[in-house]
GROMACS .gro file of C-alpha atoms in nm:
model
  229
    1UNK     CA    1  13.473  12.642  17.390
    2UNK     CA    2  13.290  12.612  17.065
    3UNK     CA    3  12.897  12.668  17.077
    4UNK     CA    4  12.781  12.324  16.930
    5UNK     CA    5  12.418  12.418  16.970
    6UNK     CA    6  12.161  12.359  16.681
    7UNK     CA    7  11.977  12.659  16.557
    8UNK     CA    8  11.584  12.613  16.596
    9UNK     CA    9  11.289  12.815  16.473
   10UNK     CA   10  10.926  12.780  16.579
   11UNK     CA   11  10.639  12.858  16.369
   12UNK     CA   12  10.316  12.924  16.552
   13UNK     CA   13  10.244  13.121  16.869
   14UNK     CA   14   9.968  12.922  17.041
   15UNK     CA   15   9.976  12.699  17.342
   16UNK     CA   16  10.185  12.423  17.170
   17UNK     CA   17  10.423  12.661  17.037
   18UNK     CA   18  10.470  12.840  17.359
   19UNK     CA   19  10.519  12.540  17.576
   20UNK     CA   20  10.779  12.414  17.308
   21UNK     CA   21  10.963  12.763  17.330
   22UNK     CA   22  11.005  12.710  17.710
   23UNK     CA   23  11.150  12.368  17.659
   24UNK     CA   24  11.372  12.469  17.380
   25UNK     CA   25  11.519  12.745  17.587
   26UNK     CA   26  11.612  12.508  17.860
   27UNK     CA   27  11.778  12.246  17.623
   28UNK     CA   28  12.158  12.247  17.624
   29UNK     CA   29  12.187  12.157  17.261
   30UNK     CA   30  11.938  12.399  17.102
   31UNK     CA   31  11.961  12.772  17.028
   32UNK     CA   32  11.610  12.943  16.945
   33UNK     CA   33  11.664  13.176  16.680
   34UNK     CA   34  11.312  13.310  16.653
   35UNK     CA   35  10.948  13.250  16.690
   36UNK     CA   36  10.712  13.342  16.397
   37UNK     CA   37  10.331  13.358  16.425
   38UNK     CA   38  10.061  13.525  16.243
   39UNK     CA   39   9.883  13.717  16.520
   40UNK     CA   40  10.082  14.022  16.626
   41UNK     CA   41   9.872  14.055  16.959
   42UNK     CA   42   9.919  13.672  17.055
   43UNK     CA   43  10.018  13.580  17.389
   44UNK     CA   44  10.293  13.356  17.255
   45UNK     CA   45  10.462  13.628  17.081
   46UNK     CA   46  10.442  13.858  17.367
   47UNK     CA   47  10.604  13.596  17.600
   48UNK     CA   48  10.890  13.537  17.342
   49UNK     CA   49  10.961  13.901  17.309
   50UNK     CA   50  10.979  13.923  17.714
   51UNK     CA   51  11.237  13.663  17.703
   52UNK     CA   52  11.458  13.824  17.445
   53UNK     CA   53  11.364  13.601  17.162
   54UNK     CA   54  11.328  13.763  16.798
   55UNK     CA   55  10.970  13.736  16.693
   56UNK     CA   56  10.768  13.807  16.384
   57UNK     CA   57  10.397  13.813  16.303
   58UNK     CA   58  10.458  13.740  15.918
   59UNK     CA   59  10.475  13.360  15.996
   60UNK     CA   60  10.583  13.139  15.726
   61UNK     CA   61  10.683  13.423  15.505
   62UNK     CA   62  10.945  13.532  15.768
   63UNK     CA   63  11.074  13.174  15.775
   64UNK     CA   64  11.125  13.154  15.409
   65UNK     CA   65  11.305  13.489  15.420
   66UNK     CA   66  11.546  13.385  15.688
   67UNK     CA   67  11.583  13.010  15.616
   68UNK     CA   68  11.971  13.050  15.675
   69UNK     CA   69  11.924  13.125  16.033
   70UNK     CA   70  11.785  12.787  16.151
   71UNK     CA   71  11.849  12.404  16.086
   72UNK     CA   72  11.529  12.261  16.242
   73UNK     CA   73  11.181  12.406  16.254
   74UNK     CA   74  10.911  12.323  16.482
   75UNK     CA   75  10.583  12.366  16.308
   76UNK     CA   76  10.282  12.420  16.547
   77UNK     CA   77  10.035  12.582  16.302
   78UNK     CA   78   9.743  12.391  16.150
   79UNK     CA   79   9.731  12.064  15.954
   80UNK     CA   80   9.616  12.229  15.637
   81UNK     CA   81   9.933  12.467  15.633
   82UNK     CA   82  10.182  12.199  15.668
   83UNK     CA   83  10.158  12.082  15.288
   84UNK     CA   84  10.281  12.414  15.191
   85UNK     CA   85  10.533  12.441  15.473
   86UNK     CA   86  10.676  12.090  15.428
   87UNK     CA   87  10.727  12.146  15.055
   88UNK     CA   88  10.969  12.451  15.129
   89UNK     CA   89  11.134  12.303  15.419
   90UNK     CA   90  11.206  11.980  15.232
   91UNK     CA   91  11.349  12.170  14.947
   92UNK     CA   92  11.562  12.383  15.173
   93UNK     CA   93  11.701  12.083  15.356
   94UNK     CA   94  11.550  12.180  15.686
   95UNK     CA   95  11.439  11.911  15.941
   96UNK     CA   96  11.084  12.008  16.019
   97UNK     CA   97  10.901  11.868  16.321
   98UNK     CA   98  10.518  11.843  16.305
   99UNK     CA   99  10.393  11.927  16.647
  100UNK     CA  100  10.008  11.953  16.597
  101UNK     CA  101   9.792  11.689  16.757
  102UNK     CA  102   9.675  11.558  16.430
  103UNK     CA  103  10.037  11.485  16.327
  104UNK     CA  104  10.122  11.339  16.654
  105UNK     CA  105   9.824  11.098  16.625
  106UNK     CA  106   9.948  10.974  16.298
  107UNK     CA  107  10.262  10.831  16.475
  108UNK     CA  108  10.044  10.669  16.749
  109UNK     CA  109   9.793  10.460  16.568
  110UNK     CA  110   9.893  10.117  16.530
  111UNK     CA  111   9.972   9.953  16.191
  112UNK     CA  112   9.792   9.663  16.032
  113UNK     CA  113   9.450   9.774  16.101
  114UNK     CA  114   9.149   9.818  15.865
  115UNK     CA  115   9.057  10.168  15.857
  116UNK     CA  116   8.814  10.396  15.673
  117UNK     CA  117   8.815  10.780  15.637
  118UNK     CA  118   8.528  11.005  15.563
  119UNK     CA  119   8.525  11.380  15.568
  120UNK     CA  120   8.233  11.573  15.670
  121UNK     CA  121   8.113  11.898  15.842
  122UNK     CA  122   8.015  11.774  16.173
  123UNK     CA  123   7.822  12.081  16.244
  124UNK     CA  124   7.562  11.986  15.980
  125UNK     CA  125   7.301  11.742  16.127
  126UNK     CA  126   7.209  11.595  15.807
  127UNK     CA  127   7.566  11.508  15.724
  128UNK     CA  128   7.624  11.343  16.030
  129UNK     CA  129   7.308  11.138  16.014
  130UNK     CA  130   7.405  11.025  15.655
  131UNK     CA  131   7.776  10.936  15.778
  132UNK     CA  132   7.600  10.721  16.075
  133UNK     CA  133   7.382  10.530  15.836
  134UNK     CA  134   7.654  10.474  15.563
  135UNK     CA  135   7.915  10.341  15.822
  136UNK     CA  136   7.648  10.118  16.004
  137UNK     CA  137   7.551   9.968  15.677
  138UNK     CA  138   7.913   9.864  15.622
  139UNK     CA  139   7.995   9.769  15.971
  140UNK     CA  140   7.834   9.826  16.284
  141UNK     CA  141   8.006  10.096  16.500
  142UNK     CA  142   8.047   9.970  16.831
  143UNK     CA  143   8.238  10.280  16.985
  144UNK     CA  144   8.192  10.641  16.896
  145UNK     CA  145   8.481  10.880  17.014
  146UNK     CA  146   8.319  11.230  17.023
  147UNK     CA  147   8.603  11.460  16.977
  148UNK     CA  148   8.584  11.703  16.692
  149UNK     CA  149   8.772  12.034  16.745
  150UNK     CA  150   8.859  12.372  16.629
  151UNK     CA  151   9.145  12.593  16.722
  152UNK     CA  152   9.109  12.974  16.620
  153UNK     CA  153   9.375  13.160  16.816
  154UNK     CA  154   9.267  13.523  16.905
  155UNK     CA  155   9.248  13.745  17.197
  156UNK     CA  156   8.935  13.705  17.396
  157UNK     CA  157   8.807  14.058  17.369
  158UNK     CA  158   8.899  14.084  17.002
  159UNK     CA  159   8.705  13.743  16.912
  160UNK     CA  160   8.450  13.800  16.632
  161UNK     CA  161   8.094  13.682  16.678
  162UNK     CA  162   8.127  13.442  16.371
  163UNK     CA  163   8.441  13.279  16.538
  164UNK     CA  164   8.238  13.222  16.869
  165UNK     CA  165   7.936  13.081  16.677
  166UNK     CA  166   8.153  12.836  16.470
  167UNK     CA  167   8.368  12.726  16.791
  168UNK     CA  168   8.048  12.644  16.975
  169UNK     CA  169   7.889  12.464  16.662
  170UNK     CA  170   8.190  12.230  16.670
  171UNK     CA  171   8.237  12.167  17.020
  172UNK     CA  172   7.871  12.162  17.133
  173UNK     CA  173   7.632  12.123  16.828
  174UNK     CA  174   7.871  11.860  16.663
  175UNK     CA  175   7.905  11.644  16.976
  176UNK     CA  176   7.513  11.635  17.012
  177UNK     CA  177   7.455  11.560  16.638
  178UNK     CA  178   7.705  11.279  16.660
  179UNK     CA  179   7.598  11.117  16.981
  180UNK     CA  180   7.249  11.128  16.901
  181UNK     CA  181   7.284  10.999  16.520
  182UNK     CA  182   7.527  10.706  16.611
  183UNK     CA  183   7.338  10.654  16.937
  184UNK     CA  184   7.023  10.567  16.738
  185UNK     CA  185   7.199  10.276  16.584
  186UNK     CA  186   7.369  10.159  16.891
  187UNK     CA  187   7.030  10.177  17.069
  188UNK     CA  188   6.858   9.951  16.801
  189UNK     CA  189   7.140   9.694  16.844
  190UNK     CA  190   7.123   9.730  17.227
  191UNK     CA  191   7.494   9.776  17.256
  192UNK     CA  192   7.754  10.023  17.186
  193UNK     CA  193   7.955  10.285  17.379
  194UNK     CA  194   8.006  10.680  17.322
  195UNK     CA  195   8.314  10.855  17.456
  196UNK     CA  196   8.249  11.239  17.463
  197UNK     CA  197   8.583  11.417  17.552
  198UNK     CA  198   8.605  11.756  17.679
  199UNK     CA  199   8.948  11.920  17.616
  200UNK     CA  200   8.985  12.092  17.943
  201UNK     CA  201   8.861  11.822  18.145
  202UNK     CA  202   9.067  11.562  17.996
  203UNK     CA  203   9.373  11.783  18.015
  204UNK     CA  204   9.299  11.845  18.386
  205UNK     CA  205   9.293  11.470  18.451
  206UNK     CA  206   9.621  11.421  18.241
  207UNK     CA  207   9.824  11.700  18.405
  208UNK     CA  208   9.730  11.598  18.749
  209UNK     CA  209   9.859  11.258  18.665
  210UNK     CA  210  10.210  11.101  18.689
  211UNK     CA  211  10.185  11.080  18.323
  212UNK     CA  212  10.238  11.448  18.271
  213UNK     CA  213  10.566  11.468  18.476
  214UNK     CA  214  10.753  11.532  18.143
  215UNK     CA  215  10.562  11.844  18.033
  216UNK     CA  216  10.410  12.158  18.143
  217UNK     CA  217  10.082  12.315  18.074
  218UNK     CA  218  10.041  12.666  17.912
  219UNK     CA  219   9.712  12.771  18.036
  220UNK     CA  220   9.606  12.517  18.314
  221UNK     CA  221   9.827  12.600  18.617
  222UNK     CA  222   9.792  12.240  18.754
  223UNK     CA  223  10.173  12.184  18.726
  224UNK     CA  224  10.279  12.536  18.695
  225UNK     CA  225  10.265  12.606  18.324
  226UNK     CA  226  10.522  12.798  18.120
  227UNK     CA  227  10.566  13.036  18.422
  228UNK     CA  228  10.733  12.742  18.616
  229UNK     CA  229  11.028  12.797  18.388
   0.00000   0.00000   0.00000
């Protein structure tokens, strides 16, 4: 019987990539060639090695050097890296799947809406205040979904102080600045809603619901995580 499975590569060694690895290993039509990341100490690469999968800490460089070993690549890195990655994958005739939340959200946003985009550093109170003023001058902001995030993957014991500080600035300070500044305008109008999303809290609720029956978690043990495979 001929093996008709499609060769697959995964770039990234974080939670999304590790969860995907478990699913690919169980898929009858896929064969996982390797997992490439950037952190040689990452838990994702360690788990891949434990399961007998070839790994590399050279990330995208490794994929470029071994492009003949896979047909599909799942990109679970960061949004900024996808521009460079996609240019190579497209030129090489590879089918690339963007698995980061930012990429997935683009497929979920309904068409036919009037949307504006602004890029600021939400850890700067003055920048947030200016954005709130600018947007409310153009059109009243009725709902604020407070969900700025940052993902720097490193072992806990090796986490530098500046990474910890930056992470807390994004998740804590920025949530406060945004809530306060947009809340000012809502209070003046006497109406408005602010939705603060905690990553772990929302994940617990999701994984504990029937909606999560199709997936596993890689850190939270609500439904077994990748150890259930």
